[in-house]
PDB file of C-alpha atoms in Angstrom:
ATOM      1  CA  UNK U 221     194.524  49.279 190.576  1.00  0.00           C
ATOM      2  CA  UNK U 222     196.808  51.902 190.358  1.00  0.00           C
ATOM      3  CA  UNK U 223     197.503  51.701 186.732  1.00  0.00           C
ATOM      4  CA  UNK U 224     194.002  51.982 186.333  1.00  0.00           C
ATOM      5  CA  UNK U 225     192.911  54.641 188.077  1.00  0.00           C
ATOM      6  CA  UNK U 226     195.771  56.919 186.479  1.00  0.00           C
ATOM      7  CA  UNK U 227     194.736  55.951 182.528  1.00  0.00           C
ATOM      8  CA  UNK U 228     191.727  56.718 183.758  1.00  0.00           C
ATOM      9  CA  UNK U 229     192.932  60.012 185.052  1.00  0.00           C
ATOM     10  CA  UNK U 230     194.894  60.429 181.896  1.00  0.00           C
ATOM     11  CA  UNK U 231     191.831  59.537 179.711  1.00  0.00           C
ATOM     12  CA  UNK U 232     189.544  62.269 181.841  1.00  0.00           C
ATOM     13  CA  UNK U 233     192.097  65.289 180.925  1.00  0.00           C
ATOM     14  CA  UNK U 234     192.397  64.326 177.314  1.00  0.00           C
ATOM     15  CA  UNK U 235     188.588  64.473 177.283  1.00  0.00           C
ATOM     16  CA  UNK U 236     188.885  67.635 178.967  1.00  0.00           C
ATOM     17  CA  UNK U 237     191.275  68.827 177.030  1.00  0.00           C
ATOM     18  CA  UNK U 238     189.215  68.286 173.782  1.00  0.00           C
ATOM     19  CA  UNK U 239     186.215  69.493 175.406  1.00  0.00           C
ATOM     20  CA  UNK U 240     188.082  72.790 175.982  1.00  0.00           C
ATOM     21  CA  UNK U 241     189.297  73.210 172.557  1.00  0.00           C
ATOM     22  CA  UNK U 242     185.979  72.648 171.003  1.00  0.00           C
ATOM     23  CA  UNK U 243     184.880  75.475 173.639  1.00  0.00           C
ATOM     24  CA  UNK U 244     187.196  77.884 172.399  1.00  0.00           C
ATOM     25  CA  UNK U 245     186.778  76.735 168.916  1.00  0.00           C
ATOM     26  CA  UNK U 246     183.061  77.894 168.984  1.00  0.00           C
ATOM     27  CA  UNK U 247     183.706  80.700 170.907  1.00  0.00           C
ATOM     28  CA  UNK U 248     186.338  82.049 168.089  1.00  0.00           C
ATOM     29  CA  UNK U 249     183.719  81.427 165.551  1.00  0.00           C
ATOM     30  CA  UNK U 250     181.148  83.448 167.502  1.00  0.00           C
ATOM     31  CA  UNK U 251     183.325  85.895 167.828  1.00  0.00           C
ATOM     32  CA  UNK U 252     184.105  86.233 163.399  1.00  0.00           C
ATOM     33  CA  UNK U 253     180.697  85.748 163.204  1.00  0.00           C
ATOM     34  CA  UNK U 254     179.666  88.849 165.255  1.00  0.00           C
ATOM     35  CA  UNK U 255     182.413  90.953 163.967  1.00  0.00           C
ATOM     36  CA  UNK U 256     180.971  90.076 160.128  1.00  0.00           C
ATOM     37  CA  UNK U 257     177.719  91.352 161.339  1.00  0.00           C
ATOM     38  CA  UNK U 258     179.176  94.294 162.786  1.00  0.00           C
ATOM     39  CA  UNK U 259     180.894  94.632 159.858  1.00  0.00           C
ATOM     40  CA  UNK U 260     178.110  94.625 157.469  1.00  0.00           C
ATOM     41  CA  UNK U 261     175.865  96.549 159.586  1.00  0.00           C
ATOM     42  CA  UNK U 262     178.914  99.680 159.137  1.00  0.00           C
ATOM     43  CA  UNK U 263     179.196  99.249 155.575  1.00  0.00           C
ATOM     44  CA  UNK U 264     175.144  99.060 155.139  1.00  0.00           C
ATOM     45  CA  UNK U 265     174.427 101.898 157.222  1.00  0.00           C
ATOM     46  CA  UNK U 266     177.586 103.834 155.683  1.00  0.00           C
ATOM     47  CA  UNK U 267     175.890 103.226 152.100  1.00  0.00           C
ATOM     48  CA  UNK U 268     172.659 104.060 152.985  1.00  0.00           C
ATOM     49  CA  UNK U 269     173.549 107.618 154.657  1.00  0.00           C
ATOM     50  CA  UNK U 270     175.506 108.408 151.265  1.00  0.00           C
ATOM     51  CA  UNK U 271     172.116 107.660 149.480  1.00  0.00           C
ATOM     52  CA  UNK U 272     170.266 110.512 151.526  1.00  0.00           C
ATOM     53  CA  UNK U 273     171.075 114.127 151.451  1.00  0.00           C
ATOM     54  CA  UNK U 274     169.895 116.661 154.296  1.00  0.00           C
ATOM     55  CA  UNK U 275     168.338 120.168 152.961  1.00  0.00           C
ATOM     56  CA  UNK U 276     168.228 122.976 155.058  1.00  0.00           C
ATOM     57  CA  UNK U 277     164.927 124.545 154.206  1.00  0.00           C
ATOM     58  CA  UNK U 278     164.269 128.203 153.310  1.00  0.00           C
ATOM     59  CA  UNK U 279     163.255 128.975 157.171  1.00  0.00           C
ATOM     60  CA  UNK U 280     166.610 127.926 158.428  1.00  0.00           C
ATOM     61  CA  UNK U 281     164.443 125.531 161.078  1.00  0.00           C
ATOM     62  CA  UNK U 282     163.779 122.176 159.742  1.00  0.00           C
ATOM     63  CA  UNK U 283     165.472 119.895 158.028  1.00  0.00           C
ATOM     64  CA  UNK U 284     164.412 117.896 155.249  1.00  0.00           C
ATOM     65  CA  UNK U 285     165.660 114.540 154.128  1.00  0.00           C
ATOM     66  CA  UNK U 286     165.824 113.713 150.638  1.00  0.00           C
ATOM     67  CA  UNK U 287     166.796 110.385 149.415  1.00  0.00           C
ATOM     68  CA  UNK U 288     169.331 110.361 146.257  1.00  0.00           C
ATOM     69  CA  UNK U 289     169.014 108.405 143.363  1.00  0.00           C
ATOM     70  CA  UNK U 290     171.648 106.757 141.480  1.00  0.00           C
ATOM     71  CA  UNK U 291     173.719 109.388 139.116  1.00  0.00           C
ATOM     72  CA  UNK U 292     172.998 107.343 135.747  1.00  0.00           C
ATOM     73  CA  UNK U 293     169.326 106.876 136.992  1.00  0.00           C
ATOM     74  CA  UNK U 294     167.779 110.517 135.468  1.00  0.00           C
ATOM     75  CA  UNK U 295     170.797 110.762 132.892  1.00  0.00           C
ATOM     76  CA  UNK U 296     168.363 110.197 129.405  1.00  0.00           C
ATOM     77  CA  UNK U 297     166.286 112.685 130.725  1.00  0.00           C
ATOM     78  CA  UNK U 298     169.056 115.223 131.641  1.00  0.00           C
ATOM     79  CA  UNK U 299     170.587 114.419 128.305  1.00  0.00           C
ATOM     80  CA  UNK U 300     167.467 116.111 126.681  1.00  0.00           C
ATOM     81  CA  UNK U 301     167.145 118.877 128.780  1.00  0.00           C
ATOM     82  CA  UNK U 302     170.789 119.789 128.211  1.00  0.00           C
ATOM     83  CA  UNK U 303     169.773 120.092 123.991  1.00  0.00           C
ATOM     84  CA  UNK U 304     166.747 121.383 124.544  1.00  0.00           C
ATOM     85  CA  UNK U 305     168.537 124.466 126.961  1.00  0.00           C
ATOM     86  CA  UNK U 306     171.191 124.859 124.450  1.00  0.00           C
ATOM     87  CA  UNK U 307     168.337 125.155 121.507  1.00  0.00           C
ATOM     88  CA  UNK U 308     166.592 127.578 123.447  1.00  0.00           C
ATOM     89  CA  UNK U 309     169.901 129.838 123.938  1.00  0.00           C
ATOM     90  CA  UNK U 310     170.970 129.420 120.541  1.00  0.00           C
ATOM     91  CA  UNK U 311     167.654 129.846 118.516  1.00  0.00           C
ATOM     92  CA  UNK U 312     165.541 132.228 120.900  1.00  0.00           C
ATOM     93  CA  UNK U 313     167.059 135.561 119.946  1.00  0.00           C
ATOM     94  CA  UNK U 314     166.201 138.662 120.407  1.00  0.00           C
ATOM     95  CA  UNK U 315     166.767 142.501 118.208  1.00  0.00           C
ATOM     96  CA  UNK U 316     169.297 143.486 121.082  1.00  0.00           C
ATOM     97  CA  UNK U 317     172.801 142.374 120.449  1.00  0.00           C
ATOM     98  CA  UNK U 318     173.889 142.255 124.048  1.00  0.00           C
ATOM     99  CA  UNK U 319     171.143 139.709 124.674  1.00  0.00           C
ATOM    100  CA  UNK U 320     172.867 137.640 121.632  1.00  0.00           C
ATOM    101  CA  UNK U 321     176.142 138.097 123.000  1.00  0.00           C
ATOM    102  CA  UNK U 322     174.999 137.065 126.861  1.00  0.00           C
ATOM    103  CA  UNK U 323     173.089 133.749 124.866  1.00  0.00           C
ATOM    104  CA  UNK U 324     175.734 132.680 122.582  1.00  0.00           C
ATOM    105  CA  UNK U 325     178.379 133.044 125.804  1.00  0.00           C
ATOM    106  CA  UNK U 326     176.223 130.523 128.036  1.00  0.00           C
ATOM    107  CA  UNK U 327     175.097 128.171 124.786  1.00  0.00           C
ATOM    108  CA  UNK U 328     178.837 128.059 124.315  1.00  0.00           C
ATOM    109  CA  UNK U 329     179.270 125.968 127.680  1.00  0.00           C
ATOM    110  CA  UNK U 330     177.214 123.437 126.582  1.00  0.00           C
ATOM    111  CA  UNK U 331     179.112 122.064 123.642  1.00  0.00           C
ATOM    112  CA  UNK U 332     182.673 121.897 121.619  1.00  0.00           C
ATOM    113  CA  UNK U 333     183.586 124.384 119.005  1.00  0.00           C
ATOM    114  CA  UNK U 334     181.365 123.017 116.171  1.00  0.00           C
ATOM    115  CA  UNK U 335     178.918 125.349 118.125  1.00  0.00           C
ATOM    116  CA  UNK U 336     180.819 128.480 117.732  1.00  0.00           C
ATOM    117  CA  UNK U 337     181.394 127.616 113.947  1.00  0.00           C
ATOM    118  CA  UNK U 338     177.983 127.466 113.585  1.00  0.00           C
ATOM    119  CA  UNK U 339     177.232 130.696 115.045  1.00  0.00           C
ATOM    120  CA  UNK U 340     180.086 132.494 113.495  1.00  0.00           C
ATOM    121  CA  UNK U 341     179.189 131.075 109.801  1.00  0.00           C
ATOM    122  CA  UNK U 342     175.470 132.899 110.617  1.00  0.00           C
ATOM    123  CA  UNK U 343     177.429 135.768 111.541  1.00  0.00           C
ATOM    124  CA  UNK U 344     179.149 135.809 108.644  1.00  0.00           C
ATOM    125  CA  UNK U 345     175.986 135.539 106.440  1.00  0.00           C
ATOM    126  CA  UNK U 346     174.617 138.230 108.194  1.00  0.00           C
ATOM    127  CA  UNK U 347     172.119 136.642 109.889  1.00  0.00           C
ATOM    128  CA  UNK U 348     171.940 138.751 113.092  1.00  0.00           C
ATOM    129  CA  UNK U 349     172.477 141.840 111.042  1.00  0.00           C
ATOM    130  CA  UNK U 350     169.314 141.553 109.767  1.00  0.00           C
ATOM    131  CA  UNK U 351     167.665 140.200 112.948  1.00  0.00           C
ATOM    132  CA  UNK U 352     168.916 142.922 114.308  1.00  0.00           C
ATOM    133  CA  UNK U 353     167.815 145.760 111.554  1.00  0.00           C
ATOM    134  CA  UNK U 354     164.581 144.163 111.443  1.00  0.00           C
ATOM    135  CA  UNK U 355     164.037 144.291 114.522  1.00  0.00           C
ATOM    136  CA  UNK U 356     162.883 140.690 113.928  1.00  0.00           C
ATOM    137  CA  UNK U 357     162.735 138.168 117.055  1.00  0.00           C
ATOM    138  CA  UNK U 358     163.238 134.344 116.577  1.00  0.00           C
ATOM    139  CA  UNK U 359     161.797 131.577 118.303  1.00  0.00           C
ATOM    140  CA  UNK U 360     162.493 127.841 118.216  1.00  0.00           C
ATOM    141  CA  UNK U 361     159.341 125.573 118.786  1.00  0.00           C
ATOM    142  CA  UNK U 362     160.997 121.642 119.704  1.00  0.00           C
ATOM    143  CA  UNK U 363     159.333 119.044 118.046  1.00  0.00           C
ATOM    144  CA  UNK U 364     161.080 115.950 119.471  1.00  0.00           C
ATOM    145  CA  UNK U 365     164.195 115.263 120.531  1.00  0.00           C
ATOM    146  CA  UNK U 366     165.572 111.726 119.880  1.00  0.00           C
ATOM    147  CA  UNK U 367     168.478 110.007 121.595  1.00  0.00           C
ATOM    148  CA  UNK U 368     170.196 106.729 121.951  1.00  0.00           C
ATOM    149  CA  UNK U 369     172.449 106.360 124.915  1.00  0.00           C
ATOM    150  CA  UNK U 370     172.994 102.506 124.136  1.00  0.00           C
ATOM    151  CA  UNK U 371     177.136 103.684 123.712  1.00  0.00           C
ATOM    152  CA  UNK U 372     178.893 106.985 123.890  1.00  0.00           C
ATOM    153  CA  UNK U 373     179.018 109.381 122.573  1.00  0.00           C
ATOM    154  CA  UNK U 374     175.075 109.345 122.463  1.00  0.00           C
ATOM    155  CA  UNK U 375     173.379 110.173 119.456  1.00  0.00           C
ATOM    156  CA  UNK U 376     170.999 112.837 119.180  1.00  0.00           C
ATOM    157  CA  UNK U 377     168.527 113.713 116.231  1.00  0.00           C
ATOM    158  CA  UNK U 378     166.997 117.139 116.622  1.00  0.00           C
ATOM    159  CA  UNK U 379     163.355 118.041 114.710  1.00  0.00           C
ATOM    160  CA  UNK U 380     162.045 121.493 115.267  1.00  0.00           C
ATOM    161  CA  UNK U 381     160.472 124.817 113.682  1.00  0.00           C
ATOM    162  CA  UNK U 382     161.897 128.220 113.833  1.00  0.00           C
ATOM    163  CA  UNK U 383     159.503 130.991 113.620  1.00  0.00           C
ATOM    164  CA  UNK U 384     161.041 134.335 112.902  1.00  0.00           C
ATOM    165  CA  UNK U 385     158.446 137.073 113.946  1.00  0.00           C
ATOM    166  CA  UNK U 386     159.012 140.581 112.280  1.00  0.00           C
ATOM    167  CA  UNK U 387     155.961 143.149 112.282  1.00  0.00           C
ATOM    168  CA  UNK U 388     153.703 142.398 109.740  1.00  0.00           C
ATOM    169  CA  UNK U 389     154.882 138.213 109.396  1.00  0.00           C
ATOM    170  CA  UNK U 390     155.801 135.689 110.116  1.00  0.00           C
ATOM    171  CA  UNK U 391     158.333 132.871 108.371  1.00  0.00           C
ATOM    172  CA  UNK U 392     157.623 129.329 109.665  1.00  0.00           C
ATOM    173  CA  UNK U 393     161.393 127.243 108.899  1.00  0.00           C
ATOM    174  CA  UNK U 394     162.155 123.621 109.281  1.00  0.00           C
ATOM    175  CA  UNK U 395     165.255 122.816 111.312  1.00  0.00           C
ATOM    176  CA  UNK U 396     166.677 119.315 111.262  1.00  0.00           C
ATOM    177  CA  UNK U 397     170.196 118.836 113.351  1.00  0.00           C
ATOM    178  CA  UNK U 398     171.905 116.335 114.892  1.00  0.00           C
ATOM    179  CA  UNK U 399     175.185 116.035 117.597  1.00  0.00           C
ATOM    180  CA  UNK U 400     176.663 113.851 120.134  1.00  0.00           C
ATOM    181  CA  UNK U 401     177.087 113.981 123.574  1.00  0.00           C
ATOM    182  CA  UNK U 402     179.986 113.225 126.154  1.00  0.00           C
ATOM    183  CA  UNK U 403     179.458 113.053 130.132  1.00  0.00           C
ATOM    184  CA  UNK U 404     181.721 115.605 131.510  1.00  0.00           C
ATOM    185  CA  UNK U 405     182.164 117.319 134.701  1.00  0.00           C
ATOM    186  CA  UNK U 406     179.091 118.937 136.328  1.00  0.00           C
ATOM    187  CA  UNK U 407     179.550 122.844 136.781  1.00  0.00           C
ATOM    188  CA  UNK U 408     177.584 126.009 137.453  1.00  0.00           C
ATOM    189  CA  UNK U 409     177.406 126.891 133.456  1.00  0.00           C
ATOM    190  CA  UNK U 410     176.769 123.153 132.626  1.00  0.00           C
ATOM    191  CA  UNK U 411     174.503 121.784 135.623  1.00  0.00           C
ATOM    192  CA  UNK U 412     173.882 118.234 133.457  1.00  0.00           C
ATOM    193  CA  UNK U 413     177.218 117.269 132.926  1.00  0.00           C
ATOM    194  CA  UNK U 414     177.205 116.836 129.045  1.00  0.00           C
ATOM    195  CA  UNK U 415     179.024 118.489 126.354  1.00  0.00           C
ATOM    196  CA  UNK U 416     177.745 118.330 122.591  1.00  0.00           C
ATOM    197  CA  UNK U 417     180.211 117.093 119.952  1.00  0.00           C
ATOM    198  CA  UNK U 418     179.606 117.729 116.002  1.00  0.00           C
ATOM    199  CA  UNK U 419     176.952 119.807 116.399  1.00  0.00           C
ATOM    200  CA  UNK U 420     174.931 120.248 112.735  1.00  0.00           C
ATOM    201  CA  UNK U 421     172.268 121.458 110.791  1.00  0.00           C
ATOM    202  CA  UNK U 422     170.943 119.287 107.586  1.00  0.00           C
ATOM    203  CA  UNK U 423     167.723 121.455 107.150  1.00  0.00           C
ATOM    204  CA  UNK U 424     166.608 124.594 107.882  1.00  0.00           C
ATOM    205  CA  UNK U 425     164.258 125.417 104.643  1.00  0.00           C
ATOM    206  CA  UNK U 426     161.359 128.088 105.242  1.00  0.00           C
ATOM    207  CA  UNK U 427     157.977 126.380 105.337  1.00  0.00           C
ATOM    208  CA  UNK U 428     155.168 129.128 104.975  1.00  0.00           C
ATOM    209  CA  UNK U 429     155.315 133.160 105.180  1.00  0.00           C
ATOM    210  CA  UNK U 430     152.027 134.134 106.672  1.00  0.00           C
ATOM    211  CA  UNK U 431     150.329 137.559 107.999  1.00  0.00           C
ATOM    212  CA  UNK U 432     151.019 138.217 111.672  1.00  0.00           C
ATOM    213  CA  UNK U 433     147.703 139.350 112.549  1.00  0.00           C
ATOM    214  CA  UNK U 434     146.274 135.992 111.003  1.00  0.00           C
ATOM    215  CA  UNK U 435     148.869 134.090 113.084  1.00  0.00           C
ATOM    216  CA  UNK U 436     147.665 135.061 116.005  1.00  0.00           C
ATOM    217  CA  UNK U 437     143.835 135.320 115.021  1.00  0.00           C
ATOM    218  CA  UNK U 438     144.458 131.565 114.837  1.00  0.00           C
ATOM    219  CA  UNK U 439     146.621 130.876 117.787  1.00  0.00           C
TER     220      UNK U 439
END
Protein backbone atom coordinates (compact mmCIF):
# COMPACT_ATOMS: atom_id res chain seq x y z
CA UNK A 1 0.00 0.00 0.00
CA UNK A 2 2.73 2.04 0.72
CA UNK A 3 4.67 1.44 -2.37
CA UNK A 4 1.74 2.45 -4.07
CA UNK A 5 0.71 5.39 -2.83
CA UNK A 6 4.40 6.88 -3.17
CA UNK A 7 4.73 5.88 -7.24
CA UNK A 8 1.74 7.37 -7.23
CA UNK A 9 3.09 10.40 -5.52
CA UNK A 10 6.13 10.16 -7.68
CA UNK A 11 3.99 9.80 -10.89
CA UNK A 12 1.76 13.11 -9.74
CA UNK A 13 5.09 15.43 -9.56
CA UNK A 14 6.49 14.17 -12.80
CA UNK A 15 3.11 15.14 -14.28
CA UNK A 16 3.47 18.27 -12.55
CA UNK A 17 6.61 18.78 -13.41
CA UNK A 18 5.86 18.47 -17.21
CA UNK A 19 2.83 20.41 -16.83
CA UNK A 20 5.04 23.26 -15.52
CA UNK A 21 7.51 23.16 -18.22
CA UNK A 22 4.99 23.22 -20.93
CA UNK A 23 3.65 26.40 -18.86
CA UNK A 24 6.75 28.15 -19.08
CA UNK A 25 7.42 26.88 -22.48
CA UNK A 26 4.32 28.82 -23.82
CA UNK A 27 4.81 31.55 -21.74
CA UNK A 28 8.54 32.09 -23.32
CA UNK A 29 7.00 31.87 -26.67
CA UNK A 30 4.42 34.54 -25.82
CA UNK A 31 6.81 36.47 -24.64
CA UNK A 32 9.25 36.32 -28.43
CA UNK A 33 6.15 36.57 -29.92
CA UNK A 34 5.16 39.96 -28.36
CA UNK A 35 8.59 41.32 -28.47
CA UNK A 36 8.54 40.51 -32.58
CA UNK A 37 5.45 42.54 -32.68
CA UNK A 38 6.89 45.19 -30.73
CA UNK A 39 9.61 44.94 -32.78
CA UNK A 40 8.00 45.37 -36.05
CA UNK A 41 5.63 47.88 -34.91
CA UNK A 42 9.25 50.23 -34.11
CA UNK A 43 10.74 49.50 -37.30
CA UNK A 44 7.22 50.17 -39.25
CA UNK A 45 6.44 53.23 -37.55
CA UNK A 46 10.30 54.32 -37.73
CA UNK A 47 9.98 53.85 -41.70
CA UNK A 48 6.93 55.42 -42.10
CA UNK A 49 7.91 58.81 -40.15
CA UNK A 50 11.13 58.92 -42.53
CA UNK A 51 8.58 58.80 -45.48
CA UNK A 52 6.80 62.12 -44.25
CA UNK A 53 8.38 65.46 -43.94
CA UNK A 54 6.83 68.38 -41.72
CA UNK A 55 6.73 72.04 -43.48
CA UNK A 56 6.48 74.95 -41.54
CA UNK A 57 4.19 77.13 -43.55
CA UNK A 58 4.77 80.77 -44.57
CA UNK A 59 2.59 82.02 -41.37
CA UNK A 60 4.89 80.36 -38.95
CA UNK A 61 1.40 78.68 -37.37
CA UNK A 62 0.54 75.47 -38.92
CA UNK A 63 2.19 72.76 -39.90
CA UNK A 64 1.82 70.84 -42.90
CA UNK A 65 2.60 67.23 -43.53
CA UNK A 66 3.87 66.14 -46.70
CA UNK A 67 4.44 62.60 -47.52
CA UNK A 68 7.90 61.80 -49.48
CA UNK A 69 8.26 59.76 -52.31
CA UNK A 70 10.95 57.45 -53.07
CA UNK A 71 14.30 59.40 -54.42
CA UNK A 72 14.45 57.32 -57.85
CA UNK A 73 10.58 57.76 -58.10
CA UNK A 74 10.59 61.53 -60.04
CA UNK A 75 14.32 60.93 -61.26
CA UNK A 76 13.31 60.66 -65.42
CA UNK A 77 11.52 63.63 -64.95
CA UNK A 78 14.24 65.56 -63.00
CA UNK A 79 16.69 64.21 -65.52
CA UNK A 80 14.88 66.42 -68.18
CA UNK A 81 14.43 69.33 -66.31
CA UNK A 82 18.13 69.39 -65.43
CA UNK A 83 18.87 69.60 -69.71
CA UNK A 84 16.23 71.56 -70.33
CA UNK A 85 17.64 74.34 -67.36
CA UNK A 86 21.05 73.97 -68.66
CA UNK A 87 19.66 74.67 -72.47
CA UNK A 88 17.92 77.55 -71.29
CA UNK A 89 21.22 79.06 -69.54
CA UNK A 90 23.36 78.18 -72.28
CA UNK A 91 21.24 79.17 -75.41
CA UNK A 92 18.99 82.12 -73.97
CA UNK A 93 21.47 84.97 -74.21
CA UNK A 94 21.23 88.21 -74.06
CA UNK A 95 23.44 91.67 -75.80
CA UNK A 96 24.86 92.28 -72.16
CA UNK A 97 27.99 90.39 -71.43
CA UNK A 98 27.59 90.29 -67.69
CA UNK A 99 24.31 88.45 -68.21
CA UNK A 100 26.53 85.85 -70.40
CA UNK A 101 29.06 85.68 -67.88
CA UNK A 102 26.35 85.20 -64.76
CA UNK A 103 24.63 82.24 -67.40
CA UNK A 104 27.62 80.47 -68.52
CA UNK A 105 28.87 80.47 -64.52
CA UNK A 106 25.52 78.65 -63.33
CA UNK A 107 25.19 76.37 -66.80
CA UNK A 108 28.70 75.41 -65.81
CA UNK A 109 27.35 73.52 -62.58
CA UNK A 110 25.34 71.43 -64.42
CA UNK A 111 27.84 69.47 -66.44
CA UNK A 112 31.76 68.39 -66.95
CA UNK A 113 34.13 70.43 -68.98
CA UNK A 114 32.88 69.38 -72.47
CA UNK A 115 30.48 72.32 -71.55
CA UNK A 116 33.05 74.93 -71.14
CA UNK A 117 34.79 73.69 -74.43
CA UNK A 118 31.83 74.26 -76.07
CA UNK A 119 31.34 77.68 -74.95
CA UNK A 120 34.89 78.70 -75.26
CA UNK A 121 35.15 77.25 -79.04
CA UNK A 122 31.92 79.89 -79.67
CA UNK A 123 33.99 82.32 -78.02
CA UNK A 124 36.63 81.78 -80.04
CA UNK A 125 34.55 82.05 -83.29
CA UNK A 126 33.28 85.09 -82.14
CA UNK A 127 30.03 84.21 -81.56
CA UNK A 128 29.15 86.53 -78.63
CA UNK A 129 31.11 89.27 -80.26
CA UNK A 130 28.68 89.59 -82.65
CA UNK A 131 25.69 88.86 -80.36
CA UNK A 132 26.93 91.33 -78.58
CA UNK A 133 27.62 94.14 -81.50
CA UNK A 134 24.39 93.28 -82.86
CA UNK A 135 22.78 93.74 -80.22
CA UNK A 136 21.14 90.44 -81.27
CA UNK A 137 19.26 88.24 -78.48
CA UNK A 138 19.02 84.38 -78.80
CA UNK A 139 16.45 82.12 -77.81
CA UNK A 140 16.26 78.32 -77.69
CA UNK A 141 12.69 76.84 -78.40
CA UNK A 142 12.94 72.72 -76.99
CA UNK A 143 11.48 70.43 -79.21
CA UNK A 144 11.81 67.14 -77.28
CA UNK A 145 14.05 65.87 -75.12
CA UNK A 146 14.73 62.08 -75.26
CA UNK A 147 16.30 59.90 -72.60
CA UNK A 148 16.97 56.36 -71.68
CA UNK A 149 17.80 55.72 -68.08
CA UNK A 150 17.70 51.79 -68.67
CA UNK A 151 21.85 52.01 -67.46
CA UNK A 152 24.11 54.86 -66.56
CA UNK A 153 25.26 57.07 -67.69
CA UNK A 154 21.75 57.88 -69.30
CA UNK A 155 21.55 58.84 -72.71
CA UNK A 156 20.12 61.94 -73.82
CA UNK A 157 19.20 63.12 -77.47
CA UNK A 158 18.46 66.81 -77.64
CA UNK A 159 16.11 68.35 -80.78
CA UNK A 160 15.51 72.03 -80.70
CA UNK A 161 15.45 75.50 -82.70
CA UNK A 162 17.45 78.51 -81.96
CA UNK A 163 16.01 81.71 -83.02
CA UNK A 164 18.42 84.58 -83.04
CA UNK A 165 16.32 87.89 -83.01
CA UNK A 166 18.26 91.06 -84.27
CA UNK A 167 16.10 94.22 -85.39
CA UNK A 168 14.85 93.80 -88.61
CA UNK A 169 15.09 89.45 -88.56
CA UNK A 170 15.07 86.84 -87.59
CA UNK A 171 17.36 83.43 -88.28
CA UNK A 172 15.43 80.22 -87.42
CA UNK A 173 18.63 77.32 -86.73
CA UNK A 174 18.34 73.65 -86.15
CA UNK A 175 20.18 72.34 -83.11
CA UNK A 176 20.68 68.62 -82.67
CA UNK A 177 22.95 67.54 -79.41
CA UNK A 178 23.34 64.84 -77.38
CA UNK A 179 25.20 64.03 -73.63
CA UNK A 180 25.08 61.76 -70.76
CA UNK A 181 24.20 62.04 -67.42
CA UNK A 182 25.67 60.85 -63.94
CA UNK A 183 23.66 61.08 -60.47
CA UNK A 184 25.76 63.17 -58.29
CA UNK A 185 25.35 64.97 -55.14
CA UNK A 186 22.35 67.33 -54.78
CA UNK A 187 23.48 71.07 -54.11
CA UNK A 188 22.18 74.62 -54.19
CA UNK A 189 23.72 75.24 -57.93
CA UNK A 190 22.61 71.68 -59.01
CA UNK A 191 19.14 71.05 -57.13
CA UNK A 192 18.58 67.57 -59.43
CA UNK A 193 21.56 65.87 -58.67
CA UNK A 194 22.91 65.18 -62.27
CA UNK A 195 25.93 66.20 -64.03
CA UNK A 196 26.15 66.06 -68.00
CA UNK A 197 29.08 64.13 -69.52
CA UNK A 198 30.16 64.60 -73.39
CA UNK A 199 28.10 67.23 -74.00
CA UNK A 200 27.76 67.84 -78.15
CA UNK A 201 26.37 69.46 -80.94
CA UNK A 202 25.89 67.41 -84.44
CA UNK A 203 23.65 70.19 -86.04
CA UNK A 204 23.09 73.54 -85.73
CA UNK A 205 22.38 74.62 -89.60
CA UNK A 206 20.16 77.89 -90.11
CA UNK A 207 16.70 76.97 -91.34
CA UNK A 208 14.93 80.23 -92.70
CA UNK A 209 15.91 84.14 -92.38
CA UNK A 210 12.62 85.90 -92.24
CA UNK A 211 11.37 89.70 -91.60
CA UNK A 212 10.76 90.45 -87.93
CA UNK A 213 7.71 92.34 -88.36
CA UNK A 214 6.24 89.27 -90.39
CA UNK A 215 7.36 87.00 -87.51
CA UNK A 216 5.41 88.42 -85.26
CA UNK A 217 2.39 89.43 -87.62
CA UNK A 218 2.17 85.63 -87.62
CA UNK A 219 2.85 84.70 -84.08
Amino acid sequence: MNANFNFRYLRNIETSFHFVRAIVFLALLGLLGFASWVAYLSYKNSHESREKIYVLDSSGKSIMLALAQEQNANRPAEAKDHVKTFLKLFFNQEPDEKAINENMKQAAYLGDESITRHYLDLREKGFYTKLLQGNTIQKIMIDSVGLDMSKSPYYCSINARILLVRATNITFRKLKADCYLIDATRTDNNPHGFVIERFRVTDNSDIETINRDQYEFNR
